[in-house]
PDB file of C-alpha atoms in Angstrom:
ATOM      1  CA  UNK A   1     -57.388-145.584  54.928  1.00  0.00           C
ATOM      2  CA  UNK A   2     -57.113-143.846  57.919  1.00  0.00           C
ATOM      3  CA  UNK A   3     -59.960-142.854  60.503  1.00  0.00           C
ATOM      4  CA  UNK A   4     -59.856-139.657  63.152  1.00  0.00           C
ATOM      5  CA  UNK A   5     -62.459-139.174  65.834  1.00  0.00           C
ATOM      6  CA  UNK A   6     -61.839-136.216  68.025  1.00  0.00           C
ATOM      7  CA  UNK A   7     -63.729-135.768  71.253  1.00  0.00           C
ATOM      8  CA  UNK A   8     -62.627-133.705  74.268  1.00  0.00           C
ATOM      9  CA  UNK A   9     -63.525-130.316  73.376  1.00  0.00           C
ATOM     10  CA  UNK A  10     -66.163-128.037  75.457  1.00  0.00           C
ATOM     11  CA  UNK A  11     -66.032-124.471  77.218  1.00  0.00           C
ATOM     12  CA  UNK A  12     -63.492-124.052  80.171  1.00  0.00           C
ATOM     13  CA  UNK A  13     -62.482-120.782  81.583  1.00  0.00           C
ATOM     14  CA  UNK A  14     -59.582-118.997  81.230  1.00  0.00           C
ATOM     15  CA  UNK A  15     -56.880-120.356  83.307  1.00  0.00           C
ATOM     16  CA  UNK A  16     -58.263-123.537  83.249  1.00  0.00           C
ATOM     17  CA  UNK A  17     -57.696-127.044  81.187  1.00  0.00           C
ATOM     18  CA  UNK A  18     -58.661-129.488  79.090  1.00  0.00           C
ATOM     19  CA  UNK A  19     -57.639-132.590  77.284  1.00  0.00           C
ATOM     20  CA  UNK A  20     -58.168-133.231  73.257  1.00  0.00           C
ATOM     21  CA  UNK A  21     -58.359-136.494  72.123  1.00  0.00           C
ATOM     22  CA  UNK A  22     -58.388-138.354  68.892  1.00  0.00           C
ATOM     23  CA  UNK A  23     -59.023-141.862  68.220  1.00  0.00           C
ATOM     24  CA  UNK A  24     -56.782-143.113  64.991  1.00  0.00           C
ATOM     25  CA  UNK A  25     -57.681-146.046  63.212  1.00  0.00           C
ATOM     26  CA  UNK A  26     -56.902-147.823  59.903  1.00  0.00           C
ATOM     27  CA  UNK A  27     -53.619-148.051  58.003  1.00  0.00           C
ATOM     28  CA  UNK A  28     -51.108-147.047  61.034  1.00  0.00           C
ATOM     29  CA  UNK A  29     -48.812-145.889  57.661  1.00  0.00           C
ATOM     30  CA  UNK A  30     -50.981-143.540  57.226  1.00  0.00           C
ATOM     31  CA  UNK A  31     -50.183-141.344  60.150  1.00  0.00           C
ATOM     32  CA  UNK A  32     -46.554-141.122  60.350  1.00  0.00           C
ATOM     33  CA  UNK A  33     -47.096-137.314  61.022  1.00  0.00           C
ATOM     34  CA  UNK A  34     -50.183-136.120  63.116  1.00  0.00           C
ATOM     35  CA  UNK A  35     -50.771-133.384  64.715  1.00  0.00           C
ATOM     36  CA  UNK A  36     -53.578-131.023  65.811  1.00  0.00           C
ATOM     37  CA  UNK A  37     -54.595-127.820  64.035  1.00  0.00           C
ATOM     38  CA  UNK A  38     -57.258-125.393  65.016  1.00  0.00           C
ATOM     39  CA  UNK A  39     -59.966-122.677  62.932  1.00  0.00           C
ATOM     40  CA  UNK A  40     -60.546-119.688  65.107  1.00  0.00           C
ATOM     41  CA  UNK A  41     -63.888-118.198  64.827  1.00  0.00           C
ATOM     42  CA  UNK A  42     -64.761-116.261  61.986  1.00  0.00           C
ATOM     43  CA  UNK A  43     -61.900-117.525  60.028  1.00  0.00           C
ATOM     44  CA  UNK A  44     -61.481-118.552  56.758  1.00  0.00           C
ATOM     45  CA  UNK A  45     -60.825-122.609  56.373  1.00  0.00           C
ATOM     46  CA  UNK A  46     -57.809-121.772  54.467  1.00  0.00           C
ATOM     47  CA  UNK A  47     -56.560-120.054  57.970  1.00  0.00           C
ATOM     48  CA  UNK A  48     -56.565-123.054  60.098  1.00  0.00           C
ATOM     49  CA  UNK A  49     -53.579-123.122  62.667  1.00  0.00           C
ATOM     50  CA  UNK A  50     -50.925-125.345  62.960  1.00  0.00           C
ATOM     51  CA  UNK A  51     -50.928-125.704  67.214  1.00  0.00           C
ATOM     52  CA  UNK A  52     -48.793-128.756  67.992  1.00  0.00           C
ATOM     53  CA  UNK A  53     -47.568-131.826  65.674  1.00  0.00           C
ATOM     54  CA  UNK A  54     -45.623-135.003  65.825  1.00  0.00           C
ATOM     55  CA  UNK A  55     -43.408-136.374  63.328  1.00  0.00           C
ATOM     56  CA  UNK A  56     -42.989-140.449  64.640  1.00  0.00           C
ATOM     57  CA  UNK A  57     -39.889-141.331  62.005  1.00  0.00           C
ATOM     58  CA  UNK A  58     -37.729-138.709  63.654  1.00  0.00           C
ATOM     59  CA  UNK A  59     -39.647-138.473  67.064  1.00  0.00           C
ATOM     60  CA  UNK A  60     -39.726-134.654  66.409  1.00  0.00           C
ATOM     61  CA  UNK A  61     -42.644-132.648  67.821  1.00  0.00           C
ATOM     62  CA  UNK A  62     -43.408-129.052  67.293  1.00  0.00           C
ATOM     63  CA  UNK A  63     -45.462-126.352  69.033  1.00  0.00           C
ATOM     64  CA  UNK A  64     -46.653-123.235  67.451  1.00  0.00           C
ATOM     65  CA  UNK A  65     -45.436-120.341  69.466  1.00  0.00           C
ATOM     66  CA  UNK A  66     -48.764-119.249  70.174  1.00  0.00           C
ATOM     67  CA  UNK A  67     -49.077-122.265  72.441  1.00  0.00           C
ATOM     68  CA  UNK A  68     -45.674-123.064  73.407  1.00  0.00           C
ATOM     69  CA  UNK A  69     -45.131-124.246  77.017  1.00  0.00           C
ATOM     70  CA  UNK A  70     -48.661-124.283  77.763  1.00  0.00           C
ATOM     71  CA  UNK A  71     -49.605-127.264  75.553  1.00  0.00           C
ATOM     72  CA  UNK A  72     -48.478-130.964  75.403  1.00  0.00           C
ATOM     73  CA  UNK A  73     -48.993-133.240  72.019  1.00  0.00           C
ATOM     74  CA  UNK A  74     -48.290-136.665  73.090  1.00  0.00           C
ATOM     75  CA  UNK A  75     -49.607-140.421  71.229  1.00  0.00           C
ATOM     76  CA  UNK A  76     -50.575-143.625  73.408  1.00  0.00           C
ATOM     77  CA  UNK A  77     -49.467-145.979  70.951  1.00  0.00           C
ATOM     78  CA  UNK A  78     -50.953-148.670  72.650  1.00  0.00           C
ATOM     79  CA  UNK A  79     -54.305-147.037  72.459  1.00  0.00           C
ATOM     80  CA  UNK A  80     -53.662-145.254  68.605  1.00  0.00           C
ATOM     81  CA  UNK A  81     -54.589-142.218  70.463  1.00  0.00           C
ATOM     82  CA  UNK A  82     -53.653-138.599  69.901  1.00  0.00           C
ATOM     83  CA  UNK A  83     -53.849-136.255  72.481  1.00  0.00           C
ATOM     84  CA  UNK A  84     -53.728-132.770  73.139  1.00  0.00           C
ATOM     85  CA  UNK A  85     -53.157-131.461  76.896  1.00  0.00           C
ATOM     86  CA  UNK A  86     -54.088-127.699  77.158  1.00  0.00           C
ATOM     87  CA  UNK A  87     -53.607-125.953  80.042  1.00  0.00           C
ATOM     88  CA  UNK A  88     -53.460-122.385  81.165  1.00  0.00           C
ATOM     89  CA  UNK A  89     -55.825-121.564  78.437  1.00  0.00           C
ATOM     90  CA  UNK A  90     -56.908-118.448  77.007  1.00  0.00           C
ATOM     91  CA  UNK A  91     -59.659-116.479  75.419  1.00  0.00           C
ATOM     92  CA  UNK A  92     -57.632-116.441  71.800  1.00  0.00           C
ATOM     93  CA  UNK A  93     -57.566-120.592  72.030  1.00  0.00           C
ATOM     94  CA  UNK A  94     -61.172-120.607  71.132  1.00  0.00           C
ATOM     95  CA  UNK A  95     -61.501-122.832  68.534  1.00  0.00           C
ATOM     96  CA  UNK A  96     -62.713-125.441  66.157  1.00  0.00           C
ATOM     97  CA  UNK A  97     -59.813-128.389  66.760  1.00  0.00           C
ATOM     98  CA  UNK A  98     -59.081-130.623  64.153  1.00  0.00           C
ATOM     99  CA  UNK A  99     -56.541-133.768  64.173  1.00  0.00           C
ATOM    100  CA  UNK A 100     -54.474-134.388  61.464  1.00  0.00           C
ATOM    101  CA  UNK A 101     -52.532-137.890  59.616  1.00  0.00           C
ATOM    102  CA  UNK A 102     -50.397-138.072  57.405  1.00  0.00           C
ATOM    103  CA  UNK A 103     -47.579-140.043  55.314  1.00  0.00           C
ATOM    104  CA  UNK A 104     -45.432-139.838  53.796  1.00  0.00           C
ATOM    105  CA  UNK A 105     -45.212-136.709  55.770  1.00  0.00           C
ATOM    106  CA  UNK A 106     -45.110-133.806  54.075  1.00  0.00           C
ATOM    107  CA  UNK A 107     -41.289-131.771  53.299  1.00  0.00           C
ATOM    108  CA  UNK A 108     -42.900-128.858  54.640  1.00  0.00           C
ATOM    109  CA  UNK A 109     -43.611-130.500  58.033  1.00  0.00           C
ATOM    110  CA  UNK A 110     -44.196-128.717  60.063  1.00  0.00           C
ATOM    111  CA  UNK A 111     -46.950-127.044  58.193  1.00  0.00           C
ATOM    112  CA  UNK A 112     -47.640-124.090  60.055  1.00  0.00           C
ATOM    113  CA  UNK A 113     -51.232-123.070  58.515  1.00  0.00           C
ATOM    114  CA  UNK A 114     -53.078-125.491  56.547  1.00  0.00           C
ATOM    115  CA  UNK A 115     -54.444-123.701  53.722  1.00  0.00           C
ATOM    116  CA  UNK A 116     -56.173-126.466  52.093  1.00  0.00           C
ATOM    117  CA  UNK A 117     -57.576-130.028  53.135  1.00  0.00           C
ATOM    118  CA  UNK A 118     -54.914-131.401  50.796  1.00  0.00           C
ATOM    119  CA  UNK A 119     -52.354-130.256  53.024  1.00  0.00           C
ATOM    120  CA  UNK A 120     -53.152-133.934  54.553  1.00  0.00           C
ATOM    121  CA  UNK A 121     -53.993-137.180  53.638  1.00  0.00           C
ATOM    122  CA  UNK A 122     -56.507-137.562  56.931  1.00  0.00           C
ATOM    123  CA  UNK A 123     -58.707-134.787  58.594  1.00  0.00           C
ATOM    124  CA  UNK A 124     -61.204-135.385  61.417  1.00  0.00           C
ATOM    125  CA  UNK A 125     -64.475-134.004  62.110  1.00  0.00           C
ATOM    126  CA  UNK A 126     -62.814-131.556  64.036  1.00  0.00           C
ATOM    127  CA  UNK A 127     -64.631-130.701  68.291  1.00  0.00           C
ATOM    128  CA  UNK A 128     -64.887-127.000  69.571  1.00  0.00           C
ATOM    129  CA  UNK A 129     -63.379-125.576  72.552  1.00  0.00           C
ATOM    130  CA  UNK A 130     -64.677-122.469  73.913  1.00  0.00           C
ATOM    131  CA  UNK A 131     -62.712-120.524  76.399  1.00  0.00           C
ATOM    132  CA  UNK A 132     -64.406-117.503  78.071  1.00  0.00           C
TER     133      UNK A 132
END
Protein backbone atom coordinates (compact mmCIF):
# COMPACT_ATOMS: atom_id res chain seq x y z
CA UNK A 1 0.00 0.00 0.00
CA UNK A 2 1.03 3.19 -0.89
CA UNK A 3 0.57 6.61 1.07
CA UNK A 4 0.47 10.40 -0.61
CA UNK A 5 0.49 13.54 1.49
CA UNK A 6 0.52 16.69 -0.51
CA UNK A 7 1.28 20.00 1.11
CA UNK A 8 2.58 23.14 -0.63
CA UNK A 9 -0.38 24.63 -2.07
CA UNK A 10 -1.77 28.32 -1.11
CA UNK A 11 -2.63 31.63 -3.14
CA UNK A 12 0.34 33.36 -5.03
CA UNK A 13 -0.10 35.96 -7.62
CA UNK A 14 0.21 35.80 -11.03
CA UNK A 15 3.72 35.81 -12.09
CA UNK A 16 4.76 34.40 -9.09
CA UNK A 17 5.76 30.68 -7.68
CA UNK A 18 5.32 27.99 -5.70
CA UNK A 19 6.50 24.55 -4.86
CA UNK A 20 4.06 21.26 -4.56
CA UNK A 21 5.10 18.62 -2.58
CA UNK A 22 4.11 15.10 -1.84
CA UNK A 23 5.35 12.81 0.69
CA UNK A 24 5.23 8.94 -0.72
CA UNK A 25 5.30 6.20 1.53
CA UNK A 26 4.65 2.42 1.58
CA UNK A 27 5.34 -0.18 -1.11
CA UNK A 28 8.01 1.95 -3.32
CA UNK A 29 6.45 -0.70 -6.24
CA UNK A 30 3.69 0.94 -6.00
CA UNK A 31 4.70 4.18 -7.59
CA UNK A 32 6.63 3.34 -10.56
CA UNK A 33 4.60 6.16 -12.34
CA UNK A 34 3.59 9.39 -10.37
CA UNK A 35 2.73 12.33 -11.36
CA UNK A 36 0.58 15.36 -10.43
CA UNK A 37 -2.90 16.10 -11.78
CA UNK A 38 -5.08 19.03 -11.02
CA UNK A 39 -9.38 19.79 -10.77
CA UNK A 40 -10.02 23.31 -11.85
CA UNK A 41 -12.82 24.96 -10.14
CA UNK A 42 -16.17 24.13 -10.97
CA UNK A 43 -15.16 21.03 -12.71
CA UNK A 44 -16.40 17.81 -12.83
CA UNK A 45 -13.98 15.04 -10.95
CA UNK A 46 -14.05 13.12 -14.07
CA UNK A 47 -12.17 16.39 -15.65
CA UNK A 48 -9.13 16.35 -13.58
CA UNK A 49 -5.89 17.37 -15.58
CA UNK A 50 -3.03 15.53 -16.29
CA UNK A 51 -0.16 18.60 -15.55
CA UNK A 52 3.20 16.84 -15.30
CA UNK A 53 4.15 12.96 -14.70
CA UNK A 54 7.08 10.69 -14.30
CA UNK A 55 7.48 7.32 -15.53
CA UNK A 56 10.84 5.92 -13.25
CA UNK A 57 11.34 2.45 -15.49
CA UNK A 58 12.03 4.52 -18.56
CA UNK A 59 13.01 7.87 -16.77
CA UNK A 60 10.39 9.53 -19.09
CA UNK A 61 8.58 12.63 -17.82
CA UNK A 62 5.80 14.48 -19.45
CA UNK A 63 4.26 17.96 -19.24
CA UNK A 64 0.86 18.86 -20.38
CA UNK A 65 1.13 21.65 -22.83
CA UNK A 66 -0.82 23.83 -20.78
CA UNK A 67 2.15 23.98 -18.43
CA UNK A 68 5.02 23.23 -20.52
CA UNK A 69 8.25 25.18 -19.79
CA UNK A 70 6.86 26.82 -16.89
CA UNK A 71 6.66 23.74 -14.62
CA UNK A 72 9.27 21.20 -13.30
CA UNK A 73 8.17 17.48 -11.94
CA UNK A 74 11.16 16.17 -10.30
CA UNK A 75 11.43 13.04 -7.23
CA UNK A 76 14.10 13.22 -4.27
CA UNK A 77 14.49 9.67 -4.03
CA UNK A 78 16.29 9.92 -1.02
CA UNK A 79 13.46 11.72 0.61
CA UNK A 80 10.37 9.56 -1.45
CA UNK A 81 9.32 12.97 -2.31
CA UNK A 82 7.41 14.28 -5.30
CA UNK A 83 7.59 17.64 -6.24
CA UNK A 84 6.08 20.06 -8.35
CA UNK A 85 8.00 23.51 -9.13
CA UNK A 86 5.53 26.10 -10.62
CA UNK A 87 6.60 29.15 -11.70
CA UNK A 88 5.36 31.97 -13.82
CA UNK A 89 1.92 31.06 -12.79
CA UNK A 90 -1.33 32.04 -13.99
CA UNK A 91 -4.91 32.77 -13.20
CA UNK A 92 -6.12 29.38 -15.27
CA UNK A 93 -3.58 27.21 -12.80
CA UNK A 94 -6.05 27.62 -10.05
CA UNK A 95 -6.59 24.48 -8.78
CA UNK A 96 -7.25 21.56 -6.54
CA UNK A 97 -3.65 19.48 -6.98
CA UNK A 98 -3.62 16.00 -6.53
CA UNK A 99 -0.47 13.47 -6.64
CA UNK A 100 -0.71 10.40 -8.23
CA UNK A 101 1.15 6.42 -7.88
CA UNK A 102 1.01 3.97 -9.73
CA UNK A 103 2.32 0.39 -11.03
CA UNK A 104 2.39 -1.33 -13.03
CA UNK A 105 1.97 1.88 -14.84
CA UNK A 106 -0.69 2.17 -16.88
CA UNK A 107 -0.30 1.54 -21.22
CA UNK A 108 -1.97 4.70 -21.54
CA UNK A 109 0.71 6.61 -19.57
CA UNK A 110 0.66 9.35 -19.93
CA UNK A 111 -2.93 9.69 -18.99
CA UNK A 112 -3.81 12.99 -20.00
CA UNK A 113 -7.27 13.48 -17.97
CA UNK A 114 -8.11 11.18 -15.30
CA UNK A 115 -11.63 10.43 -15.65
CA UNK A 116 -12.00 8.16 -12.82
CA UNK A 117 -10.07 7.40 -9.44
CA UNK A 118 -9.34 4.01 -11.00
CA UNK A 119 -7.23 5.58 -13.44
CA UNK A 120 -4.60 4.94 -10.40
CA UNK A 121 -3.78 2.67 -7.90
CA UNK A 122 -2.84 5.76 -5.28
CA UNK A 123 -4.54 9.28 -5.01
CA UNK A 124 -3.76 11.88 -2.33
CA UNK A 125 -5.85 14.19 -0.50
CA UNK A 126 -5.15 16.53 -3.04
CA UNK A 127 -3.94 20.84 -1.60
CA UNK A 128 -5.38 23.98 -3.47
CA UNK A 129 -3.51 26.61 -5.15
CA UNK A 130 -5.12 29.79 -5.83
CA UNK A 131 -3.62 32.19 -8.24
CA UNK A 132 -5.19 35.69 -8.52
Amino acid sequence: HVQLVESGGGSVQAGGSLRLSCEVSGHSRGSNCVGWYRLPPGRARAGREGTAAIRRSGGETWYADSVKGRVTISKDKNKNILYLEMNNVKPEDTAVYYCTADHPCSSLWPIVTATEDADFAYWGQGTQVTVS
